[in-house]
PDB file of C-alpha atoms in Angstrom:
ATOM      1  CA  MET A  25     104.835 100.017  92.039  1.00 44.00           C
ATOM      2  CA  THR A  26     103.227 103.849  92.044  1.00 44.00           C
ATOM      3  CA  ALA A  27     104.430 106.968  90.245  1.00 43.00           C
ATOM      4  CA  PRO A  28     108.080 107.841  89.644  1.00 42.00           C
ATOM      5  CA  ALA A  29     109.837 109.073  92.715  1.00 44.00           C
ATOM      6  CA  VAL A  30     112.241 111.595  93.881  1.00 43.00           C
ATOM      7  CA  PRO A  31     114.406 111.462  97.475  1.00 42.00           C
ATOM      8  CA  ARG A  32     112.140 113.576 100.164  1.00 44.00           C
ATOM      9  CA  VAL A  33     113.953 116.073 101.716  1.00 44.00           C
ATOM     10  CA  GLY A  34     112.701 118.134 105.113  1.00 51.00           C
ATOM     11  CA  ASP A  35     109.747 116.731 106.789  1.00 64.00           C
ATOM     12  CA  PRO A  36     109.368 113.091 105.720  1.00 64.00           C
ATOM     13  CA  GLU A  37     105.626 113.063 106.351  1.00 71.00           C
ATOM     14  CA  ARG A  38     105.011 116.162 104.256  1.00 64.00           C
ATOM     15  CA  GLY A  39     107.317 114.822 101.545  1.00 64.00           C
ATOM     16  CA  THR A  40     105.701 111.624 100.981  1.00 65.00           C
ATOM     17  CA  LEU A  41     102.199 113.405 101.314  1.00 65.00           C
ATOM     18  CA  ASP A  42     103.146 116.010  98.881  1.00 65.00           C
ATOM     19  CA  LYS A  43     103.609 112.693  96.068  1.00 57.00           C
ATOM     20  CA  ALA A  44      99.938 112.475  95.619  1.00 47.00           C
ATOM     21  CA  ALA A  45     100.103 115.306  92.812  1.00 51.00           C
ATOM     22  CA  ASP A  46     102.235 112.895  90.512  1.00 60.00           C
ATOM     23  CA  GLU A  47      99.903 110.047  90.588  1.00 56.00           C
ATOM     24  CA  ASN A  48      97.913 109.125  87.459  1.00 52.00           C
ATOM     25  CA  PHE A  49      94.637 109.219  89.400  1.00 57.00           C
ATOM     26  CA  PRO A  50      93.257 111.584  91.785  1.00 63.00           C
ATOM     27  CA  VAL A  51      93.937 110.496  95.443  1.00 71.00           C
ATOM     28  CA  ALA A  52      91.949 112.931  97.533  1.00 77.00           C
ATOM     29  CA  PRO A  53      90.115 115.329  95.336  1.00 82.00           C
ATOM     30  CA  PHE A  54      88.483 118.475  96.861  1.00 88.00           C
ATOM     31  CA  PHE A  55      84.869 117.625  96.287  1.00 91.00           C
ATOM     32  CA  LEU A  56      85.011 114.598  98.747  1.00 93.00           C
ATOM     33  CA  PRO A  57      83.809 115.077 102.099  1.00 94.00           C
ATOM     34  CA  LYS A  58      87.100 116.191 104.443  1.00 95.00           C
ATOM     35  CA  ALA A  59      86.645 112.942 106.313  1.00 95.00           C
ATOM     36  CA  TRP A  60      87.231 111.124 103.513  1.00 95.00           C
ATOM     37  CA  ARG A  61      89.730 113.395 102.132  1.00 94.00           C
ATOM     38  CA  ASP A  62      92.007 112.767 105.421  1.00 95.00           C
ATOM     39  CA  ASP A  63      91.274 109.155 105.812  1.00 96.00           C
ATOM     40  CA  LEU A  64      92.364 108.557 102.330  1.00 95.00           C
ATOM     41  CA  MET A  65      95.153 110.673 102.324  1.00 93.00           C
ATOM     42  CA  ALA A  66      96.398 108.442 105.224  1.00 95.00           C
ATOM     43  CA  VAL A  67      96.160 105.489 103.118  1.00 96.00           C
ATOM     44  CA  TYR A  68      98.041 106.943 100.664  1.00 93.00           C
ATOM     45  CA  GLY A  69     100.592 108.204 102.992  1.00 93.00           C
ATOM     46  CA  PHE A  70     101.291 104.493 103.699  1.00 96.00           C
ATOM     47  CA  ALA A  71     101.027 102.739 100.363  1.00 94.00           C
ATOM     48  CA  ARG A  72     103.542 105.754  99.010  1.00 93.00           C
ATOM     49  CA  LEU A  73     106.317 105.568 102.214  1.00 94.00           C
ATOM     50  CA  VAL A  74     106.180 101.327 101.773  1.00 96.00           C
ATOM     51  CA  ASP A  75     106.730 101.928  98.022  1.00 94.00           C
ATOM     52  CA  ASP A  76     109.412 104.718  98.594  1.00 94.00           C
ATOM     53  CA  ILE A  77     110.995 102.097 101.137  1.00 96.00           C
ATOM     54  CA  GLY A  78     111.054  99.080  98.751  1.00 96.00           C
ATOM     55  CA  ASP A  79     112.402 101.410  95.881  1.00 93.00           C
ATOM     56  CA  GLY A  80     115.321 102.900  97.522  1.00 93.00           C
ATOM     57  CA  ASP A  81     113.982 106.267  97.524  1.00 89.00           C
ATOM     58  CA  LEU A  82     113.551 107.255 100.954  1.00 89.00           C
ATOM     59  CA  ALA A  83     115.331 110.805 101.799  1.00 80.00           C
ATOM     60  CA  PRO A  84     119.100 110.649 102.617  1.00 79.00           C
ATOM     61  CA  GLY A  85     120.180 110.787 105.889  1.00 82.00           C
ATOM     62  CA  GLY A  86     118.343 107.910 107.781  1.00 90.00           C
ATOM     63  CA  GLU A  87     115.648 109.853 109.243  1.00 93.00           C
ATOM     64  CA  ASP A  88     113.064 106.919 108.450  1.00 94.00           C
ATOM     65  CA  ALA A  89     115.018 104.318 109.082  1.00 95.00           C
ATOM     66  CA  ARG A  90     115.308 105.903 113.161  1.00 95.00           C
ATOM     67  CA  LEU A  91     111.966 107.096 113.426  1.00 95.00           C
ATOM     68  CA  LEU A  92     111.097 102.792 112.911  1.00 96.00           C
ATOM     69  CA  GLY A  93     113.777 101.862 115.287  1.00 96.00           C
ATOM     70  CA  VAL A  94     116.360 100.720 112.288  1.00 96.00           C
ATOM     71  CA  SER A  95     120.020 101.282 113.392  1.00 95.00           C
ATOM     72  CA  ALA A  96     121.878 103.384 110.863  1.00 92.00           C
ATOM     73  CA  THR A  97     124.284 100.479 110.206  1.00 93.00           C
ATOM     74  CA  ALA A  98     120.745  98.560 108.742  1.00 94.00           C
ATOM     75  CA  ALA A  99     119.109 101.916 107.388  1.00 94.00           C
ATOM     76  CA  GLU A 100     119.880 100.995 103.593  1.00 93.00           C
ATOM     77  CA  ASP A 101     118.424  97.388 104.402  1.00 96.00           C
ATOM     78  CA  ARG A 102     115.257  97.430 102.517  1.00 97.00           C
ATOM     79  CA  LEU A 103     113.876  93.891 103.942  1.00 97.00           C
ATOM     80  CA  ALA A 104     115.011  95.462 107.485  1.00 97.00           C
ATOM     81  CA  LEU A 105     112.961  98.542 106.802  1.00 97.00           C
ATOM     82  CA  LEU A 106     110.303  96.733 105.646  1.00 98.00           C
ATOM     83  CA  ASP A 107     110.351  94.324 108.654  1.00 98.00           C
ATOM     84  CA  ALA A 108     110.411  97.380 111.046  1.00 98.00           C
ATOM     85  CA  PHE A 109     107.474  99.173 108.861  1.00 98.00           C
ATOM     86  CA  GLU A 110     105.422  95.981 109.461  1.00 98.00           C
ATOM     87  CA  ALA A 111     106.261  96.024 113.081  1.00 98.00           C
ATOM     88  CA  ASP A 112     104.666  99.411 113.141  1.00 98.00           C
ATOM     89  CA  LEU A 113     101.838  99.079 111.545  1.00 98.00           C
ATOM     90  CA  ARG A 114     100.616  96.276 114.074  1.00 98.00           C
ATOM     91  CA  ARG A 115     100.881  98.969 116.276  1.00 98.00           C
ATOM     92  CA  VAL A 116      98.459 100.797 114.554  1.00 98.00           C
ATOM     93  CA  PHE A 117      95.567  97.976 115.731  1.00 97.00           C
ATOM     94  CA  ASP A 118      97.288  97.376 118.853  1.00 95.00           C
ATOM     95  CA  GLY A 119      99.456 100.033 120.507  1.00 96.00           C
ATOM     96  CA  THR A 120     101.108 103.600 119.053  1.00 97.00           C
ATOM     97  CA  PRO A 121     102.869 103.471 116.296  1.00 97.00           C
ATOM     98  CA  ARG A 122     106.621 105.266 116.000  1.00 96.00           C
ATOM     99  CA  HIS A 123     106.114 106.778 112.457  1.00 96.00           C
ATOM    100  CA  PRO A 124     104.323 109.762 111.914  1.00 95.00           C
ATOM    101  CA  LEU A 125     102.775 108.141 108.397  1.00 96.00           C
ATOM    102  CA  LEU A 126     101.899 105.632 110.679  1.00 97.00           C
ATOM    103  CA  ARG A 127     100.226 107.805 113.624  1.00 97.00           C
ATOM    104  CA  ARG A 128      98.369 109.526 111.117  1.00 95.00           C
ATOM    105  CA  LEU A 129      96.469 106.882 109.725  1.00 97.00           C
ATOM    106  CA  GLN A 130      95.823 105.037 112.773  1.00 98.00           C
ATOM    107  CA  PRO A 131      92.528 107.132 113.431  1.00 97.00           C
ATOM    108  CA  ALA A 132      91.463 106.430 109.917  1.00 97.00           C
ATOM    109  CA  VAL A 133      91.820 102.700 110.237  1.00 98.00           C
ATOM    110  CA  ARG A 134      89.658 102.739 113.527  1.00 97.00           C
ATOM    111  CA  ARG A 135      87.168 105.263 112.052  1.00 96.00           C
ATOM    112  CA  ARG A 136      86.503 102.948 109.090  1.00 97.00           C
ATOM    113  CA  SER A 137      87.339  99.613 111.277  1.00 97.00           C
ATOM    114  CA  LEU A 138      90.138  98.669 108.520  1.00 97.00           C
ATOM    115  CA  GLY A 139      92.296  95.563 109.218  1.00 97.00           C
ATOM    116  CA  PRO A 140      95.567  94.705 108.519  1.00 98.00           C
ATOM    117  CA  GLU A 141      95.391  92.580 105.546  1.00 98.00           C
ATOM    118  CA  PRO A 142      95.492  95.270 102.628  1.00 98.00           C
ATOM    119  CA  PHE A 143      97.954  97.142 104.377  1.00 98.00           C
ATOM    120  CA  LEU A 144     100.129  93.935 104.758  1.00 98.00           C
ATOM    121  CA  GLY A 145      99.374  93.109 101.243  1.00 98.00           C
ATOM    122  CA  LEU A 146     100.917  96.269 100.376  1.00 98.00           C
ATOM    123  CA  ILE A 147     104.081  95.214 102.342  1.00 98.00           C
ATOM    124  CA  ALA A 148     104.479  91.664 101.083  1.00 98.00           C
ATOM    125  CA  ALA A 149     104.481  93.244  97.502  1.00 98.00           C
ATOM    126  CA  ASN A 150     107.344  95.433  98.262  1.00 98.00           C
ATOM    127  CA  ARG A 151     109.181  92.204 100.141  1.00 98.00           C
ATOM    128  CA  GLN A 152     108.767  90.586  96.768  1.00 98.00           C
ATOM    129  CA  ASP A 153     110.263  93.613  94.817  1.00 97.00           C
ATOM    130  CA  GLN A 154     113.583  92.523  96.642  1.00 97.00           C
ATOM    131  CA  LEU A 155     113.390  89.144  95.827  1.00 97.00           C
ATOM    132  CA  VAL A 156     111.576  88.883  92.261  1.00 98.00           C
ATOM    133  CA  THR A 157     112.928  90.711  89.341  1.00 97.00           C
ATOM    134  CA  ARG A 158     111.024  88.628  86.069  1.00 98.00           C
ATOM    135  CA  TYR A 159     107.849  87.642  85.895  1.00 98.00           C
ATOM    136  CA  GLU A 160     107.867  84.643  83.441  1.00 98.00           C
ATOM    137  CA  THR A 161     103.498  84.768  82.654  1.00 98.00           C
ATOM    138  CA  TYR A 162     101.209  87.353  82.862  1.00 98.00           C
ATOM    139  CA  ASP A 163      99.210  85.387  85.568  1.00 98.00           C
ATOM    140  CA  ASP A 164     102.470  85.614  87.614  1.00 98.00           C
ATOM    141  CA  LEU A 165     102.301  89.087  86.861  1.00 98.00           C
ATOM    142  CA  LEU A 166      98.328  89.164  88.044  1.00 98.00           C
ATOM    143  CA  ALA A 167      99.432  87.499  91.114  1.00 98.00           C
ATOM    144  CA  TYR A 168     101.995  90.355  92.412  1.00 98.00           C
ATOM    145  CA  CYS A 169      99.383  92.672  91.183  1.00 98.00           C
ATOM    146  CA  GLU A 170      96.994  91.172  93.499  1.00 98.00           C
ATOM    147  CA  LEU A 171      99.534  92.220  96.402  1.00 98.00           C
ATOM    148  CA  SER A 172     100.769  95.531  94.882  1.00 97.00           C
ATOM    149  CA  ALA A 173      97.886  97.629  93.254  1.00 97.00           C
ATOM    150  CA  ASN A 174      94.285  95.479  94.481  1.00 98.00           C
ATOM    151  CA  PRO A 175      94.758  96.350  98.356  1.00 98.00           C
ATOM    152  CA  VAL A 176      94.400 100.384  97.143  1.00 96.00           C
ATOM    153  CA  GLY A 177      91.138  99.686  95.404  1.00 96.00           C
ATOM    154  CA  ARG A 178      89.620  97.890  98.432  1.00 98.00           C
ATOM    155  CA  LEU A 179      90.870 100.420 101.123  1.00 97.00           C
ATOM    156  CA  VAL A 180      89.120 103.167  98.639  1.00 97.00           C
ATOM    157  CA  LEU A 181      85.844 101.154  99.105  1.00 98.00           C
ATOM    158  CA  ALA A 182      85.946 100.582 102.787  1.00 98.00           C
ATOM    159  CA  VAL A 183      86.937 104.009 103.621  1.00 97.00           C
ATOM    160  CA  THR A 184      84.076 105.151 101.589  1.00 97.00           C
ATOM    161  CA  GLY A 185      81.700 102.647 103.058  1.00 97.00           C
ATOM    162  CA  ALA A 186      80.895 100.976  99.521  1.00 98.00           C
ATOM    163  CA  ALA A 187      82.195  97.601  99.726  1.00 98.00           C
ATOM    164  CA  THR A 188      80.509  94.499  98.376  1.00 98.00           C
ATOM    165  CA  PRO A 189      82.155  91.384  96.939  1.00 98.00           C
ATOM    166  CA  GLU A 190      81.111  92.845  93.340  1.00 98.00           C
ATOM    167  CA  ARG A 191      82.772  95.897  93.797  1.00 98.00           C
ATOM    168  CA  ILE A 192      85.781  94.729  95.261  1.00 98.00           C
ATOM    169  CA  ARG A 193      86.025  92.224  92.039  1.00 98.00           C
ATOM    170  CA  ARG A 194      85.360  94.972  89.662  1.00 98.00           C
ATOM    171  CA  SER A 195      87.806  97.442  91.624  1.00 98.00           C
ATOM    172  CA  ASP A 196      90.176  94.835  91.558  1.00 98.00           C
ATOM    173  CA  ALA A 197      90.269  94.841  87.646  1.00 98.00           C
ATOM    174  CA  ILE A 198      90.681  98.401  87.510  1.00 98.00           C
ATOM    175  CA  CYS A 199      93.816  98.547  90.235  1.00 97.00           C
ATOM    176  CA  THR A 200      95.435  95.721  88.531  1.00 98.00           C
ATOM    177  CA  ALA A 201      95.428  97.689  85.219  1.00 98.00           C
ATOM    178  CA  LEU A 202      96.399 100.472  86.969  1.00 97.00           C
ATOM    179  CA  GLN A 203      99.416  98.827  88.056  1.00 97.00           C
ATOM    180  CA  ILE A 204     100.370  97.669  84.250  1.00 98.00           C
ATOM    181  CA  VAL A 205      99.946 101.247  82.497  1.00 98.00           C
ATOM    182  CA  GLU A 206     102.648 102.236  85.002  1.00 96.00           C
ATOM    183  CA  HIS A 207     104.650  99.326  84.385  1.00 98.00           C
ATOM    184  CA  LEU A 208     104.696 100.339  80.734  1.00 98.00           C
ATOM    185  CA  GLN A 209     105.523 104.202  81.501  1.00 97.00           C
ATOM    186  CA  ASP A 210     108.224 103.022  83.773  1.00 97.00           C
ATOM    187  CA  VAL A 211     109.902 100.218  81.988  1.00 98.00           C
ATOM    188  CA  ALA A 212     112.912 102.111  81.072  1.00 97.00           C
ATOM    189  CA  GLU A 213     112.862 103.358  84.896  1.00 96.00           C
ATOM    190  CA  ASP A 214     112.478  99.616  86.228  1.00 96.00           C
ATOM    191  CA  LEU A 215     115.128  98.058  83.915  1.00 98.00           C
ATOM    192  CA  GLY A 216     117.316 101.088  85.854  1.00 95.00           C
ATOM    193  CA  ARG A 217     116.166  99.036  89.075  1.00 94.00           C
ATOM    194  CA  ASP A 218     117.026  95.827  87.379  1.00 96.00           C
ATOM    195  CA  ARG A 219     113.369  94.992  87.437  1.00 97.00           C
ATOM    196  CA  VAL A 220     111.611  93.795  84.335  1.00 98.00           C
ATOM    197  CA  TYR A 221     107.676  93.608  84.496  1.00 98.00           C
ATOM    198  CA  LEU A 222     107.070  92.361  81.034  1.00 98.00           C
ATOM    199  CA  PRO A 223     106.046  89.198  81.191  1.00 98.00           C
ATOM    200  CA  ALA A 224     109.066  87.141  79.507  1.00 98.00           C
ATOM    201  CA  ALA A 225     106.775  84.591  77.762  1.00 98.00           C
ATOM    202  CA  ASP A 226     105.390  87.785  75.818  1.00 98.00           C
ATOM    203  CA  MET A 227     109.194  89.175  75.586  1.00 98.00           C
ATOM    204  CA  ARG A 228     109.863  85.749  73.806  1.00 98.00           C
ATOM    205  CA  ARG A 229     106.764  86.162  71.328  1.00 98.00           C
ATOM    206  CA  PHE A 230     107.489  89.434  70.418  1.00 98.00           C
ATOM    207  CA  HIS A 231     110.910  88.547  69.636  1.00 98.00           C
ATOM    208  CA  VAL A 232     112.040  91.095  72.500  1.00 98.00           C
ATOM    209  CA  GLU A 233     115.175  90.746  74.357  1.00 98.00           C
ATOM    210  CA  GLU A 234     116.195  93.021  77.676  1.00 98.00           C
ATOM    211  CA  SER A 235     119.267  94.543  75.503  1.00 98.00           C
ATOM    212  CA  ASP A 236     116.046  95.842  73.226  1.00 98.00           C
ATOM    213  CA  LEU A 237     114.208  97.586  76.844  1.00 98.00           C
ATOM    214  CA  ALA A 238     117.988  99.746  77.327  1.00 98.00           C
ATOM    215  CA  THR A 239     117.808 101.666  74.200  1.00 98.00           C
ATOM    216  CA  ASP A 240     117.200 105.391  73.892  1.00 97.00           C
ATOM    217  CA  THR A 241     113.916 104.393  71.527  1.00 98.00           C
ATOM    218  CA  ALA A 242     111.973 101.568  71.105  1.00 98.00           C
ATOM    219  CA  GLY A 243     111.985  99.372  68.360  1.00 98.00           C
ATOM    220  CA  ALA A 244     109.169  97.917  66.625  1.00 98.00           C
ATOM    221  CA  SER A 245     109.353  94.473  68.639  1.00 98.00           C
ATOM    222  CA  VAL A 246     109.136  96.423  71.865  1.00 98.00           C
ATOM    223  CA  ARG A 247     105.942  98.807  70.464  1.00 98.00           C
ATOM    224  CA  ALA A 248     104.279  95.691  69.388  1.00 98.00           C
ATOM    225  CA  LEU A 249     105.066  93.870  72.661  1.00 98.00           C
ATOM    226  CA  VAL A 250     104.135  97.368  75.055  1.00 98.00           C
ATOM    227  CA  ALA A 251     100.667  97.396  72.507  1.00 98.00           C
ATOM    228  CA  TYR A 252      99.558  94.704  73.292  1.00 98.00           C
ATOM    229  CA  GLU A 253     100.049  94.921  77.384  1.00 98.00           C
ATOM    230  CA  ALA A 254      98.286  98.294  77.126  1.00 98.00           C
ATOM    231  CA  GLU A 255      95.400  96.365  75.409  1.00 98.00           C
ATOM    232  CA  ARG A 256      95.339  93.575  78.411  1.00 98.00           C
ATOM    233  CA  ALA A 257      95.374  97.063  80.732  1.00 98.00           C
ATOM    234  CA  ARG A 258      92.430  98.529  78.097  1.00 98.00           C
ATOM    235  CA  ASP A 259      90.256  95.126  78.910  1.00 98.00           C
ATOM    236  CA  LEU A 260      90.826  95.391  82.584  1.00 98.00           C
ATOM    237  CA  LEU A 261      89.572  98.816  83.220  1.00 98.00           C
ATOM    238  CA  LEU A 262      86.078  97.826  80.511  1.00 97.00           C
ATOM    239  CA  GLU A 263      85.885  95.123  83.018  1.00 98.00           C
ATOM    240  CA  GLY A 264      86.033  97.249  85.987  1.00 98.00           C
ATOM    241  CA  ALA A 265      84.249 100.099  84.635  1.00 97.00           C
ATOM    242  CA  PRO A 266      80.503  99.371  85.995  1.00 97.00           C
ATOM    243  CA  LEU A 267      82.195  99.708  89.400  1.00 98.00           C
ATOM    244  CA  VAL A 268      81.209 103.388  88.460  1.00 97.00           C
ATOM    245  CA  GLY A 269      78.088 103.335  87.934  1.00 97.00           C
ATOM    246  CA  SER A 270      77.168 101.249  91.011  1.00 98.00           C
ATOM    247  CA  VAL A 271      78.028 104.184  93.387  1.00 97.00           C
ATOM    248  CA  HIS A 272      76.634 107.769  93.757  1.00 96.00           C
ATOM    249  CA  GLY A 273      77.305 111.152  94.270  1.00 96.00           C
ATOM    250  CA  ARG A 274      80.902 112.219  94.799  1.00 95.00           C
ATOM    251  CA  LEU A 275      82.386 108.568  95.232  1.00 96.00           C
ATOM    252  CA  ARG A 276      80.807 108.183  91.733  1.00 97.00           C
ATOM    253  CA  LEU A 277      83.323 111.060  90.363  1.00 95.00           C
ATOM    254  CA  LEU A 278      86.288 110.146  92.613  1.00 95.00           C
ATOM    255  CA  LEU A 279      86.127 106.226  90.837  1.00 96.00           C
ATOM    256  CA  ALA A 280      85.672 107.999  87.375  1.00 96.00           C
ATOM    257  CA  GLY A 281      88.900 109.473  87.955  1.00 93.00           C
ATOM    258  CA  PHE A 282      90.399 106.521  89.099  1.00 94.00           C
ATOM    259  CA  VAL A 283      89.362 104.704  85.876  1.00 96.00           C
ATOM    260  CA  ALA A 284      89.763 108.025  83.434  1.00 96.00           C
ATOM    261  CA  GLY A 285      93.285 108.273  84.828  1.00 94.00           C
ATOM    262  CA  GLY A 286      94.008 104.696  83.367  1.00 96.00           C
ATOM    263  CA  ARG A 287      92.356 105.375  79.762  1.00 97.00           C
ATOM    264  CA  ALA A 288      94.158 108.906  79.623  1.00 96.00           C
ATOM    265  CA  ALA A 289      97.827 107.227  80.130  1.00 97.00           C
ATOM    266  CA  ILE A 290      96.811 104.573  77.714  1.00 98.00           C
ATOM    267  CA  LYS A 291      96.078 107.087  74.906  1.00 97.00           C
ATOM    268  CA  ALA A 292      99.323 108.941  76.192  1.00 97.00           C
ATOM    269  CA  ILE A 293     101.309 105.727  75.146  1.00 98.00           C
ATOM    270  CA  ALA A 294      99.285 104.830  72.363  1.00 98.00           C
ATOM    271  CA  ALA A 295     100.036 108.907  71.107  1.00 98.00           C
ATOM    272  CA  ALA A 296     104.109 107.974  71.386  1.00 98.00           C
ATOM    273  CA  ASP A 297     103.119 105.530  69.442  1.00 98.00           C
ATOM    274  CA  TYR A 298     103.941 102.748  72.227  1.00 98.00           C
ATOM    275  CA  ASP A 299     107.404 104.242  72.413  1.00 98.00           C
ATOM    276  CA  VAL A 300     107.904 104.471  76.471  1.00 98.00           C
ATOM    277  CA  LEU A 301     111.753 103.882  76.503  1.00 98.00           C
ATOM    278  CA  PRO A 302     112.363 107.810  76.341  1.00 97.00           C
ATOM    279  CA  GLY A 303     110.430 108.324  79.409  1.00 95.00           C
ATOM    280  CA  PRO A 304     106.957 108.057  80.828  1.00 96.00           C
ATOM    281  CA  PRO A 305     104.153 109.149  77.992  1.00 96.00           C
ATOM    282  CA  LYS A 306     101.902 111.247  80.355  1.00 94.00           C
ATOM    283  CA  PRO A 307      98.263 112.372  79.632  1.00 94.00           C
ATOM    284  CA  GLY A 308      97.273 116.383  79.662  1.00 92.00           C
ATOM    285  CA  ARG A 309      94.738 117.509  81.902  1.00 91.00           C
ATOM    286  CA  LEU A 310      92.295 117.970  79.340  1.00 94.00           C
ATOM    287  CA  ARG A 311      92.506 114.578  77.953  1.00 94.00           C
ATOM    288  CA  LEU A 312      92.238 113.385  81.784  1.00 92.00           C
ATOM    289  CA  LEU A 313      88.995 115.211  82.057  1.00 93.00           C
ATOM    290  CA  ARG A 314      87.622 114.120  78.690  1.00 96.00           C
ATOM    291  CA  GLU A 315      88.194 110.754  79.865  1.00 96.00           C
ATOM    292  CA  VAL A 316      86.370 111.119  83.446  1.00 95.00           C
ATOM    293  CA  GLY A 317      83.119 112.486  81.177  1.00 95.00           C
ATOM    294  CA  VAL A 318      83.518 109.445  78.928  1.00 95.00           C
ATOM    295  CA  THR A 319      83.469 107.140  81.818  1.00 95.00           C
ATOM    296  CA  LEU A 320      80.516 109.019  83.695  1.00 95.00           C
ATOM    297  CA  ARG A 321      78.631 108.608  80.823  1.00 93.00           C
ATOM    298  CA  GLY A 322      79.198 104.797  80.388  1.00 89.00           C
ATOM    299  CA  GLU A 323      81.245 104.782  77.382  1.00 80.00           C
ATOM    300  CA  GLY A 324      83.933 102.559  76.100  1.00 68.00           C
TER     301      GLY A 324
END
């Protein structure tokens, strides 16, 4: 899903929003209008919290469960928490939600006339994570990304008033690419959660067994597989990149940051010789800034 998380302590709202700094891409950078920043952070808070529920990364003590009206005995039941979270999401549209992050989201929903569909998609993706832990084909993975990643880009376009059918199509390509890149960075962590997002058909093609993913260092077959999937993500970023040139001003810089974050992460993976098993290869700030410049200039 999103960037690796650590258990949240203290204020559950602040603990969730503080994770924005760890993402591969800028969430609500300083150069945006304050109204955009506020609404984008509200959307991020929702997306981060639903991922934390789905990944079991909620703070110990059950505060989030209590806020959502889930009993202490069910506080470790992720599906029960997701059901309660969906019920609270629906209160955003027709009542008063219980969780502070959803109360923060409600003004953004009203200001931007956001519908429930993208939020429900993110919840559905996390439900799927509890039930589906392997993907047979690349198309199966793309269908998952349609729920787990693409709604985020659609919400960004809606918040900034830039949504058109063509921009949504380009955004979907970018968001799917970013999701695939995160899966590549997190192969070892995901396996620890008994999840494999590398398509089984591709694993067979490259003669990779799951046991090959459980080692400290990747062998040649695993590296070849990761390189293959990284190339797919690179192609998706190339498909989506014209989105940046279709907008102007500060929104153009924000969207360039998304594309650049994906490109920089792919280059970090390549610089690690596609060995993602020791830990997530992360790009440095200078590399990210260079990729922003490349993206703004419309270069590949």
